[in-house]
Amino acid sequence: MQSVDVHCTWRSSIAMVYHSSFSDDDGITKACGCPLLPLKTHIKGPAPASDSDKADIVDEAITFFRANVFFKNFHVKSLADKLLIYLTSYINIALKRLESCRTLAVGTKAIINLGLENVPVPGEPGFPFPGLFTLPESEEEAELLRNYLKQIREETSGRLLNCAYRANGTPNKWWLAFAKRKFMNLVIL
């Protein structure tokens, strides 16, 4: 009987999604219901600066990616979880682009090209999660969110390259293998 209880406990703990630790929404600027969380970055944009010794949402997204990508559902507990979902999807797209790149130089070029693509906001064609964020109330709000998403995507891309490639510039198969996974059953092109 005890082995059944242990099995059930193990099974229930395996089905837990990793949520963001940024659950306090007080004092955080929002655009379209997306929190503009602080980032450790040198890239220009609307994100507030974060302490370099503290983890930010990009660190969480990369850390939790390989676990969260296995889930078909993601229960949102805070606004930061919405941003974590968006970043997990973006990391999946970036890994798909890096999958065929055999060197860090080629991978960097692919990521730069991904960063140059148009960043859609809610209500525009190509936005991956139509109900995740609210529609912009003004053009200024749409541009604020677009600029934040562009900044956070660029920062995520730079940090992801450090994971996807080893120090000698060769691909890290333990990361690139996750390009084949479908996060929340989304087919990413």
Short mmCIF file of N, CA and C in Angstrom, two decimals:
data_model
loop_
_atom_site.label_atom_id
_atom_site.label_comp_id
_atom_site.label_asym_id
_atom_site.label_seq_id
_atom_site.Cartn_x
_atom_site.Cartn_y
_atom_site.Cartn_z
N MET A 1 0.82 -1.20 0.00
CA MET A 1 0.00 0.00 0.00
C MET A 1 0.86 1.25 0.00
N GLN A 2 1.97 1.23 0.73
CA GLN A 2 2.81 2.42 0.78
C GLN A 2 3.43 2.73 -0.57
N SER A 3 3.77 1.72 -1.35
CA SER A 3 4.37 1.97 -2.65
C SER A 3 3.40 2.72 -3.56
N VAL A 4 2.09 2.48 -3.41
CA VAL A 4 1.09 3.20 -4.20
C VAL A 4 1.10 4.67 -3.81
N ASP A 5 1.17 4.96 -2.50
CA ASP A 5 1.19 6.35 -2.04
C ASP A 5 2.43 7.07 -2.55
N VAL A 6 3.56 6.41 -2.51
CA VAL A 6 4.79 7.02 -3.01
C VAL A 6 4.66 7.28 -4.49
N HIS A 7 4.11 6.30 -5.22
CA HIS A 7 3.92 6.45 -6.66
C HIS A 7 3.01 7.63 -6.96
N CYS A 8 1.91 7.76 -6.22
CA CYS A 8 0.99 8.87 -6.44
C CYS A 8 1.65 10.21 -6.12
N THR A 9 2.43 10.26 -5.08
CA THR A 9 3.12 11.49 -4.73
C THR A 9 4.12 11.87 -5.81
N TRP A 10 4.86 10.89 -6.29
CA TRP A 10 5.83 11.14 -7.36
C TRP A 10 5.12 11.62 -8.61
N ARG A 11 4.01 10.96 -8.94
CA ARG A 11 3.26 11.30 -10.14
C ARG A 11 2.69 12.71 -10.04
N SER A 12 2.18 13.10 -8.90
CA SER A 12 1.60 14.43 -8.77
C SER A 12 2.69 15.51 -8.79
N SER A 13 3.87 15.19 -8.29
CA SER A 13 4.93 16.20 -8.30
C SER A 13 5.54 16.36 -9.69
N ILE A 14 5.42 15.35 -10.53
CA ILE A 14 5.98 15.45 -11.87
C ILE A 14 5.12 16.34 -12.76
N ALA A 15 3.86 16.53 -12.42
CA ALA A 15 2.94 17.30 -13.24
C ALA A 15 2.90 18.78 -12.85
N MET A 16 3.87 19.24 -12.10
CA MET A 16 3.86 20.64 -11.66
C MET A 16 4.67 21.51 -12.60
N VAL A 17 4.04 22.56 -13.07
CA VAL A 17 4.69 23.52 -13.94
C VAL A 17 5.48 24.48 -13.06
N TYR A 18 6.61 24.96 -13.56
CA TYR A 18 7.38 25.96 -12.82
C TYR A 18 6.82 27.34 -13.13
N HIS A 19 6.43 28.04 -12.08
CA HIS A 19 5.86 29.38 -12.20
C HIS A 19 6.92 30.43 -11.89
N SER A 20 6.64 31.64 -12.31
CA SER A 20 7.56 32.73 -12.06
C SER A 20 7.52 33.15 -10.59
N SER A 21 8.64 33.57 -10.08
CA SER A 21 8.70 34.06 -8.71
C SER A 21 8.32 35.54 -8.64
N PHE A 22 8.15 36.17 -9.78
CA PHE A 22 7.77 37.58 -9.82
C PHE A 22 6.26 37.70 -9.76
N SER A 23 5.70 37.50 -8.58
CA SER A 23 4.25 37.52 -8.44
C SER A 23 3.73 38.84 -7.87
N ASP A 24 4.60 39.68 -7.36
CA ASP A 24 4.19 40.96 -6.80
C ASP A 24 4.06 41.97 -7.93
N ASP A 25 2.84 42.40 -8.19
CA ASP A 25 2.58 43.31 -9.30
C ASP A 25 2.58 44.78 -8.89
N ASP A 26 2.78 45.08 -7.61
CA ASP A 26 2.75 46.46 -7.14
C ASP A 26 3.92 47.25 -7.71
N GLY A 27 3.62 48.38 -8.28
CA GLY A 27 4.66 49.27 -8.78
C GLY A 27 5.24 48.88 -10.12
N ILE A 28 4.75 47.82 -10.75
CA ILE A 28 5.25 47.38 -12.05
C ILE A 28 4.36 47.99 -13.14
N THR A 29 5.00 48.63 -14.11
CA THR A 29 4.27 49.17 -15.26
C THR A 29 3.76 48.00 -16.10
N LYS A 30 2.57 48.17 -16.66
CA LYS A 30 2.00 47.12 -17.50
C LYS A 30 1.59 47.71 -18.84
N ALA A 31 1.65 46.88 -19.86
CA ALA A 31 1.15 47.25 -21.19
C ALA A 31 0.39 46.05 -21.72
N CYS A 32 -0.87 46.24 -22.02
CA CYS A 32 -1.75 45.16 -22.51
C CYS A 32 -1.82 44.01 -21.51
N GLY A 33 -1.72 44.28 -20.24
CA GLY A 33 -1.76 43.24 -19.22
C GLY A 33 -0.46 42.49 -19.05
N CYS A 34 0.60 42.93 -19.73
CA CYS A 34 1.92 42.31 -19.61
C CYS A 34 2.77 43.16 -18.67
N PRO A 35 3.32 42.57 -17.63
CA PRO A 35 4.18 43.36 -16.73
C PRO A 35 5.52 43.65 -17.41
N LEU A 36 5.96 44.88 -17.34
CA LEU A 36 7.27 45.26 -17.89
C LEU A 36 8.29 45.08 -16.77
N LEU A 37 8.68 43.84 -16.58
CA LEU A 37 9.58 43.48 -15.48
C LEU A 37 11.00 43.96 -15.74
N PRO A 38 11.74 44.25 -14.68
CA PRO A 38 13.14 44.68 -14.84
C PRO A 38 14.00 43.60 -15.47
N LEU A 39 15.00 44.02 -16.23
CA LEU A 39 15.91 43.10 -16.90
C LEU A 39 17.35 43.46 -16.60
N LYS A 40 18.21 42.44 -16.56
CA LYS A 40 19.66 42.64 -16.51
C LYS A 40 20.10 42.72 -17.97
N THR A 41 20.22 43.91 -18.51
CA THR A 41 20.51 44.03 -19.92
C THR A 41 21.25 45.31 -20.24
N HIS A 42 21.93 45.29 -21.38
CA HIS A 42 22.57 46.48 -21.92
C HIS A 42 21.83 46.95 -23.17
N ILE A 43 20.80 46.20 -23.57
CA ILE A 43 20.02 46.51 -24.76
C ILE A 43 19.04 47.63 -24.43
N LYS A 44 18.98 48.62 -25.30
CA LYS A 44 18.09 49.76 -25.07
C LYS A 44 16.65 49.33 -25.23
N GLY A 45 15.81 49.87 -24.35
CA GLY A 45 14.39 49.58 -24.41
C GLY A 45 13.69 50.09 -23.17
N PRO A 46 12.38 49.83 -23.07
CA PRO A 46 11.59 50.38 -21.97
C PRO A 46 11.70 49.61 -20.65
N ALA A 47 12.40 48.48 -20.64
CA ALA A 47 12.49 47.69 -19.40
C ALA A 47 13.32 48.41 -18.35
N PRO A 48 12.83 48.45 -17.11
CA PRO A 48 13.64 49.00 -16.03
C PRO A 48 14.87 48.12 -15.79
N ALA A 49 15.91 48.72 -15.26
CA ALA A 49 17.15 47.97 -14.98
C ALA A 49 16.97 47.13 -13.72
N SER A 50 17.55 45.94 -13.75
CA SER A 50 17.51 45.03 -12.61
C SER A 50 18.90 44.92 -12.02
N ASP A 51 18.97 44.52 -10.75
CA ASP A 51 20.26 44.27 -10.12
C ASP A 51 20.95 43.13 -10.85
N SER A 52 22.22 43.28 -11.12
CA SER A 52 22.95 42.25 -11.87
C SER A 52 23.15 40.96 -11.06
N ASP A 53 23.00 41.04 -9.74
CA ASP A 53 23.19 39.84 -8.93
C ASP A 53 21.88 39.10 -8.66
N LYS A 54 20.75 39.64 -9.12
CA LYS A 54 19.45 39.00 -8.91
C LYS A 54 18.97 38.39 -10.23
N ALA A 55 18.24 37.30 -10.12
CA ALA A 55 17.66 36.66 -11.31
C ALA A 55 16.52 37.52 -11.85
N ASP A 56 16.40 37.55 -13.16
CA ASP A 56 15.28 38.25 -13.78
C ASP A 56 14.40 37.25 -14.51
N ILE A 57 13.37 37.72 -15.19
CA ILE A 57 12.41 36.84 -15.86
C ILE A 57 13.07 36.03 -16.98
N VAL A 58 14.09 36.58 -17.62
CA VAL A 58 14.80 35.84 -18.68
C VAL A 58 15.55 34.66 -18.06
N ASP A 59 16.19 34.89 -16.92
CA ASP A 59 16.87 33.79 -16.22
C ASP A 59 15.87 32.68 -15.88
N GLU A 60 14.70 33.07 -15.38
CA GLU A 60 13.69 32.07 -15.04
C GLU A 60 13.21 31.32 -16.28
N ALA A 61 12.96 32.04 -17.36
CA ALA A 61 12.47 31.40 -18.58
C ALA A 61 13.46 30.37 -19.10
N ILE A 62 14.74 30.72 -19.10
CA ILE A 62 15.75 29.79 -19.59
C ILE A 62 15.93 28.62 -18.62
N THR A 63 15.93 28.91 -17.33
CA THR A 63 16.09 27.86 -16.32
C THR A 63 14.94 26.86 -16.35
N PHE A 64 13.71 27.36 -16.48
CA PHE A 64 12.53 26.50 -16.43
C PHE A 64 12.14 25.93 -17.79
N PHE A 65 12.76 26.39 -18.87
CA PHE A 65 12.33 26.01 -20.21
C PHE A 65 12.28 24.50 -20.40
N ARG A 66 13.36 23.80 -20.09
CA ARG A 66 13.43 22.36 -20.39
C ARG A 66 12.43 21.55 -19.58
N ALA A 67 11.96 22.07 -18.47
CA ALA A 67 10.91 21.38 -17.71
C ALA A 67 9.52 21.80 -18.21
N ASN A 68 9.31 23.10 -18.40
CA ASN A 68 7.98 23.60 -18.77
C ASN A 68 7.57 23.23 -20.19
N VAL A 69 8.53 22.98 -21.07
CA VAL A 69 8.19 22.69 -22.46
C VAL A 69 7.43 21.37 -22.60
N PHE A 70 7.47 20.52 -21.60
CA PHE A 70 6.78 19.24 -21.66
C PHE A 70 5.28 19.35 -21.37
N PHE A 71 4.83 20.49 -20.90
CA PHE A 71 3.44 20.62 -20.48
C PHE A 71 2.55 21.14 -21.60
N LYS A 72 1.34 20.58 -21.63
CA LYS A 72 0.35 21.00 -22.61
C LYS A 72 -0.54 22.10 -22.04
N ASN A 73 -0.55 22.24 -20.73
CA ASN A 73 -1.35 23.26 -20.04
C ASN A 73 -0.46 24.02 -19.09
N PHE A 74 -0.81 25.27 -18.87
CA PHE A 74 -0.04 26.12 -17.96
C PHE A 74 -1.03 27.01 -17.22
N HIS A 75 -1.27 26.72 -15.95
CA HIS A 75 -2.19 27.51 -15.15
C HIS A 75 -1.49 28.81 -14.73
N VAL A 76 -2.04 29.94 -15.13
CA VAL A 76 -1.44 31.24 -14.85
C VAL A 76 -1.78 31.66 -13.43
N LYS A 77 -0.74 31.90 -12.63
CA LYS A 77 -0.94 32.33 -11.24
C LYS A 77 -0.67 33.83 -11.05
N SER A 78 0.10 34.42 -11.95
CA SER A 78 0.40 35.85 -11.85
C SER A 78 0.62 36.41 -13.25
N LEU A 79 0.69 37.72 -13.35
CA LEU A 79 0.96 38.34 -14.65
C LEU A 79 2.33 37.94 -15.19
N ALA A 80 3.27 37.72 -14.30
CA ALA A 80 4.61 37.31 -14.72
C ALA A 80 4.58 35.94 -15.38
N ASP A 81 3.63 35.08 -15.00
CA ASP A 81 3.49 33.79 -15.65
C ASP A 81 3.13 33.94 -17.13
N LYS A 82 2.36 34.98 -17.45
CA LYS A 82 2.02 35.23 -18.85
C LYS A 82 3.28 35.55 -19.65
N LEU A 83 4.14 36.34 -19.07
CA LEU A 83 5.40 36.68 -19.73
C LEU A 83 6.29 35.44 -19.82
N LEU A 84 6.26 34.59 -18.80
CA LEU A 84 7.03 33.34 -18.81
C LEU A 84 6.53 32.42 -19.94
N ILE A 85 5.24 32.37 -20.16
CA ILE A 85 4.67 31.58 -21.26
C ILE A 85 5.16 32.13 -22.60
N TYR A 86 5.11 33.44 -22.75
CA TYR A 86 5.56 34.07 -23.99
C TYR A 86 7.04 33.76 -24.24
N LEU A 87 7.87 33.90 -23.21
CA LEU A 87 9.30 33.64 -23.37
C LEU A 87 9.60 32.17 -23.62
N THR A 88 8.85 31.28 -23.01
CA THR A 88 9.05 29.85 -23.26
C THR A 88 8.75 29.55 -24.73
N SER A 89 7.70 30.12 -25.25
CA SER A 89 7.38 29.95 -26.66
C SER A 89 8.47 30.55 -27.55
N TYR A 90 8.96 31.72 -27.17
CA TYR A 90 10.02 32.35 -27.96
C TYR A 90 11.31 31.52 -27.94
N ILE A 91 11.66 30.98 -26.79
CA ILE A 91 12.86 30.13 -26.70
C ILE A 91 12.70 28.92 -27.61
N ASN A 92 11.49 28.37 -27.66
CA ASN A 92 11.22 27.23 -28.53
C ASN A 92 11.42 27.62 -30.00
N ILE A 93 10.97 28.80 -30.39
CA ILE A 93 11.18 29.30 -31.76
C ILE A 93 12.66 29.49 -32.03
N ALA A 94 13.36 30.09 -31.08
CA ALA A 94 14.80 30.34 -31.26
C ALA A 94 15.58 29.03 -31.40
N LEU A 95 15.23 28.04 -30.59
CA LEU A 95 15.92 26.75 -30.69
C LEU A 95 15.64 26.07 -32.03
N LYS A 96 14.42 26.25 -32.55
CA LYS A 96 14.12 25.71 -33.88
C LYS A 96 15.03 26.34 -34.93
N ARG A 97 15.29 27.64 -34.80
CA ARG A 97 16.17 28.32 -35.75
C ARG A 97 17.62 27.86 -35.58
N LEU A 98 18.01 27.59 -34.35
CA LEU A 98 19.39 27.19 -34.08
C LEU A 98 19.66 25.72 -34.38
N GLU A 99 18.59 24.94 -34.50
CA GLU A 99 18.72 23.50 -34.66
C GLU A 99 19.63 23.09 -35.82
N SER A 100 19.59 23.80 -36.91
CA SER A 100 20.40 23.43 -38.07
C SER A 100 21.73 24.19 -38.13
N CYS A 101 21.99 25.04 -37.18
CA CYS A 101 23.23 25.84 -37.16
C CYS A 101 24.33 25.04 -36.46
N ARG A 102 25.37 24.70 -37.17
CA ARG A 102 26.41 23.83 -36.65
C ARG A 102 27.53 24.57 -35.90
N THR A 103 27.56 25.91 -35.98
CA THR A 103 28.59 26.66 -35.26
C THR A 103 27.94 27.85 -34.55
N LEU A 104 28.64 28.38 -33.59
CA LEU A 104 28.15 29.55 -32.86
C LEU A 104 28.01 30.75 -33.78
N ALA A 105 28.91 30.92 -34.73
CA ALA A 105 28.83 32.05 -35.66
C ALA A 105 27.56 31.99 -36.51
N VAL A 106 27.26 30.82 -37.03
CA VAL A 106 26.04 30.65 -37.84
C VAL A 106 24.80 30.82 -36.96
N GLY A 107 24.85 30.28 -35.74
CA GLY A 107 23.74 30.43 -34.80
C GLY A 107 23.50 31.87 -34.41
N THR A 108 24.57 32.62 -34.22
CA THR A 108 24.45 34.04 -33.89
C THR A 108 23.77 34.79 -35.02
N LYS A 109 24.14 34.48 -36.25
CA LYS A 109 23.52 35.12 -37.41
C LYS A 109 22.02 34.79 -37.48
N ALA A 110 21.67 33.53 -37.21
CA ALA A 110 20.26 33.12 -37.23
C ALA A 110 19.46 33.85 -36.15
N ILE A 111 20.05 34.00 -34.98
CA ILE A 111 19.37 34.69 -33.88
C ILE A 111 19.22 36.18 -34.18
N ILE A 112 20.24 36.78 -34.79
CA ILE A 112 20.14 38.19 -35.15
C ILE A 112 19.02 38.39 -36.17
N ASN A 113 18.93 37.49 -37.15
CA ASN A 113 17.84 37.57 -38.13
C ASN A 113 16.48 37.39 -37.47
N LEU A 114 16.38 36.53 -36.49
CA LEU A 114 15.13 36.36 -35.75
C LEU A 114 14.78 37.65 -35.02
N GLY A 115 15.79 38.32 -34.46
CA GLY A 115 15.56 39.57 -33.76
C GLY A 115 15.12 40.71 -34.66
N LEU A 116 15.45 40.63 -35.94
CA LEU A 116 15.07 41.67 -36.90
C LEU A 116 13.64 41.51 -37.41
N GLU A 117 13.04 40.37 -37.14
CA GLU A 117 11.66 40.13 -37.58
C GLU A 117 10.69 41.02 -36.81
N ASN A 118 9.54 41.25 -37.43
CA ASN A 118 8.50 42.05 -36.81
C ASN A 118 8.00 41.37 -35.53
N VAL A 119 7.79 42.17 -34.50
CA VAL A 119 7.29 41.64 -33.22
C VAL A 119 5.81 42.02 -33.12
N PRO A 120 4.92 41.04 -33.35
CA PRO A 120 3.49 41.36 -33.26
C PRO A 120 3.04 41.51 -31.81
N VAL A 121 2.02 42.33 -31.62
CA VAL A 121 1.41 42.52 -30.30
C VAL A 121 -0.02 41.98 -30.36
N PRO A 122 -0.69 41.84 -29.22
CA PRO A 122 -2.06 41.32 -29.23
C PRO A 122 -2.95 42.09 -30.21
N GLY A 123 -3.74 41.33 -30.96
CA GLY A 123 -4.64 41.93 -31.95
C GLY A 123 -4.05 41.97 -33.34
N GLU A 124 -2.75 41.68 -33.47
CA GLU A 124 -2.11 41.68 -34.78
C GLU A 124 -1.91 40.24 -35.23
N PRO A 125 -1.93 40.01 -36.56
CA PRO A 125 -1.66 38.65 -37.05
C PRO A 125 -0.25 38.20 -36.65
N GLY A 126 -0.14 36.96 -36.25
CA GLY A 126 1.16 36.42 -35.88
C GLY A 126 1.43 36.42 -34.39
N PHE A 127 0.57 37.07 -33.59
CA PHE A 127 0.78 37.02 -32.15
C PHE A 127 0.42 35.61 -31.68
N PRO A 128 1.36 34.91 -30.99
CA PRO A 128 1.18 33.47 -30.73
C PRO A 128 0.07 33.10 -29.75
N PHE A 129 -0.30 33.99 -28.85
CA PHE A 129 -1.30 33.67 -27.83
C PHE A 129 -2.36 34.77 -27.81
N PRO A 130 -3.39 34.68 -28.64
CA PRO A 130 -4.38 35.77 -28.74
C PRO A 130 -5.03 36.16 -27.42
N GLY A 131 -5.31 35.25 -26.53
CA GLY A 131 -5.99 35.59 -25.28
C GLY A 131 -5.06 35.82 -24.11
N LEU A 132 -3.76 35.75 -24.31
CA LEU A 132 -2.82 35.85 -23.20
C LEU A 132 -2.76 37.26 -22.62
N PHE A 133 -2.69 38.24 -23.49
CA PHE A 133 -2.65 39.64 -23.07
C PHE A 133 -3.87 40.37 -23.64
N THR A 134 -4.23 41.47 -23.03
CA THR A 134 -5.37 42.25 -23.51
C THR A 134 -4.97 43.06 -24.74
N LEU A 135 -5.96 43.47 -25.49
CA LEU A 135 -5.71 44.30 -26.66
C LEU A 135 -5.24 45.68 -26.22
N PRO A 136 -4.37 46.31 -26.99
CA PRO A 136 -3.90 47.65 -26.61
C PRO A 136 -5.03 48.67 -26.70
N GLU A 137 -5.05 49.58 -25.73
CA GLU A 137 -6.07 50.62 -25.72
C GLU A 137 -5.66 51.81 -26.58
N SER A 138 -4.38 51.92 -26.88
CA SER A 138 -3.90 53.03 -27.70
C SER A 138 -2.68 52.57 -28.49
N GLU A 139 -2.31 53.37 -29.47
CA GLU A 139 -1.12 53.07 -30.27
C GLU A 139 0.14 53.16 -29.41
N GLU A 140 0.14 54.07 -28.44
CA GLU A 140 1.29 54.22 -27.53
C GLU A 140 1.49 52.95 -26.70
N GLU A 141 0.38 52.39 -26.20
CA GLU A 141 0.48 51.17 -25.41
C GLU A 141 0.98 50.01 -26.27
N ALA A 142 0.50 49.93 -27.51
CA ALA A 142 0.95 48.88 -28.43
C ALA A 142 2.45 49.01 -28.70
N GLU A 143 2.93 50.22 -28.91
CA GLU A 143 4.36 50.45 -29.18
C GLU A 143 5.22 50.16 -27.95
N LEU A 144 4.70 50.52 -26.76
CA LEU A 144 5.42 50.23 -25.53
C LEU A 144 5.60 48.71 -25.37
N LEU A 145 4.52 47.95 -25.59
CA LEU A 145 4.63 46.49 -25.48
C LEU A 145 5.53 45.93 -26.57
N ARG A 146 5.40 46.43 -27.80
CA ARG A 146 6.24 45.95 -28.90
C ARG A 146 7.72 46.17 -28.60
N ASN A 147 8.05 47.35 -28.09
CA ASN A 147 9.45 47.67 -27.76
C ASN A 147 9.95 46.81 -26.60
N TYR A 148 9.10 46.56 -25.60
CA TYR A 148 9.50 45.71 -24.48
C TYR A 148 9.73 44.28 -24.95
N LEU A 149 8.78 43.76 -25.75
CA LEU A 149 8.93 42.39 -26.25
C LEU A 149 10.16 42.26 -27.14
N LYS A 150 10.45 43.27 -27.93
CA LYS A 150 11.65 43.25 -28.78
C LYS A 150 12.90 43.22 -27.90
N GLN A 151 12.92 44.06 -26.86
CA GLN A 151 14.07 44.10 -25.96
C GLN A 151 14.25 42.78 -25.22
N ILE A 152 13.18 42.20 -24.71
CA ILE A 152 13.29 40.97 -23.94
C ILE A 152 13.63 39.79 -24.85
N ARG A 153 13.17 39.82 -26.09
CA ARG A 153 13.53 38.76 -27.04
C ARG A 153 15.02 38.83 -27.37
N GLU A 154 15.53 40.03 -27.58
CA GLU A 154 16.96 40.18 -27.88
C GLU A 154 17.81 39.71 -26.70
N GLU A 155 17.42 40.07 -25.49
CA GLU A 155 18.16 39.66 -24.30
C GLU A 155 18.10 38.14 -24.13
N THR A 156 16.93 37.57 -24.35
CA THR A 156 16.78 36.12 -24.24
C THR A 156 17.64 35.41 -25.28
N SER A 157 17.65 35.93 -26.49
CA SER A 157 18.45 35.33 -27.57
C SER A 157 19.93 35.29 -27.21
N GLY A 158 20.45 36.40 -26.70
CA GLY A 158 21.86 36.45 -26.33
C GLY A 158 22.21 35.45 -25.25
N ARG A 159 21.37 35.34 -24.24
CA ARG A 159 21.64 34.40 -23.15
C ARG A 159 21.44 32.96 -23.61
N LEU A 160 20.50 32.75 -24.52
CA LEU A 160 20.24 31.40 -25.01
C LEU A 160 21.42 30.87 -25.82
N LEU A 161 22.10 31.73 -26.54
CA LEU A 161 23.28 31.30 -27.30
C LEU A 161 24.33 30.69 -26.37
N ASN A 162 24.46 31.24 -25.16
CA ASN A 162 25.41 30.70 -24.19
C ASN A 162 25.03 29.30 -23.71
N CYS A 163 23.75 28.97 -23.79
CA CYS A 163 23.29 27.63 -23.41
C CYS A 163 23.35 26.67 -24.59
N ALA A 164 22.96 27.15 -25.75
CA ALA A 164 22.82 26.29 -26.93
C ALA A 164 24.15 25.90 -27.55
N TYR A 165 25.21 26.65 -27.22
CA TYR A 165 26.54 26.35 -27.77
C TYR A 165 27.55 26.27 -26.64
N ARG A 166 28.47 25.35 -26.80
CA ARG A 166 29.54 25.20 -25.81
C ARG A 166 30.57 26.31 -26.00
N ALA A 167 31.52 26.39 -25.09
CA ALA A 167 32.56 27.42 -25.15
C ALA A 167 33.40 27.33 -26.42
N ASN A 168 33.53 26.12 -26.98
CA ASN A 168 34.33 25.97 -28.21
C ASN A 168 33.52 26.25 -29.48
N GLY A 169 32.24 26.66 -29.34
CA GLY A 169 31.42 27.03 -30.48
C GLY A 169 30.62 25.90 -31.10
N THR A 170 30.68 24.71 -30.53
CA THR A 170 29.92 23.59 -31.06
C THR A 170 28.54 23.52 -30.40
N PRO A 171 27.56 22.96 -31.09
CA PRO A 171 26.20 22.89 -30.52
C PRO A 171 26.14 22.02 -29.27
N ASN A 172 25.31 22.43 -28.35
CA ASN A 172 25.05 21.67 -27.13
C ASN A 172 23.79 20.84 -27.37
N LYS A 173 23.96 19.55 -27.62
CA LYS A 173 22.82 18.70 -27.97
C LYS A 173 21.80 18.61 -26.84
N TRP A 174 22.21 18.84 -25.62
CA TRP A 174 21.30 18.76 -24.49
C TRP A 174 20.33 19.94 -24.47
N TRP A 175 20.62 20.97 -25.21
CA TRP A 175 19.69 22.09 -25.36
C TRP A 175 18.97 22.02 -26.70
N LEU A 176 19.69 21.80 -27.77
CA LEU A 176 19.09 21.83 -29.09
C LEU A 176 18.10 20.69 -29.32
N ALA A 177 18.22 19.62 -28.57
CA ALA A 177 17.25 18.52 -28.68
C ALA A 177 15.84 18.98 -28.32
N PHE A 178 15.72 20.03 -27.53
CA PHE A 178 14.41 20.53 -27.10
C PHE A 178 13.71 21.33 -28.18
N ALA A 179 14.37 21.57 -29.30
CA ALA A 179 13.73 22.26 -30.42
C ALA A 179 12.59 21.42 -31.00
N LYS A 180 12.65 20.13 -30.80
CA LYS A 180 11.63 19.23 -31.34
C LYS A 180 10.36 19.19 -30.47
N ARG A 181 10.43 19.70 -29.27
CA ARG A 181 9.29 19.69 -28.35
C ARG A 181 8.26 20.73 -28.76
N LYS A 182 6.99 20.46 -28.46
CA LYS A 182 5.92 21.42 -28.72
C LYS A 182 5.41 21.93 -27.37
N PHE A 183 5.64 23.19 -27.10
CA PHE A 183 5.16 23.79 -25.86
C PHE A 183 3.66 24.07 -25.99
N MET A 184 2.88 23.58 -25.06
CA MET A 184 1.43 23.75 -25.02
C MET A 184 0.78 23.29 -26.34
N ASN A 185 1.40 22.28 -26.95
CA ASN A 185 0.89 21.67 -28.18
C ASN A 185 0.86 22.64 -29.37
N LEU A 186 1.69 23.66 -29.33
CA LEU A 186 1.76 24.61 -30.44
C LEU A 186 2.77 24.13 -31.46
N VAL A 187 2.38 24.18 -32.72
CA VAL A 187 3.30 23.86 -33.79
C VAL A 187 3.99 25.15 -34.20
N ILE A 188 5.30 25.17 -34.06
CA ILE A 188 6.06 26.38 -34.32
C ILE A 188 6.79 26.23 -35.64
N LEU A 189 6.62 27.20 -36.49
CA LEU A 189 7.26 27.17 -37.81
C LEU A 189 8.50 28.01 -37.84
#
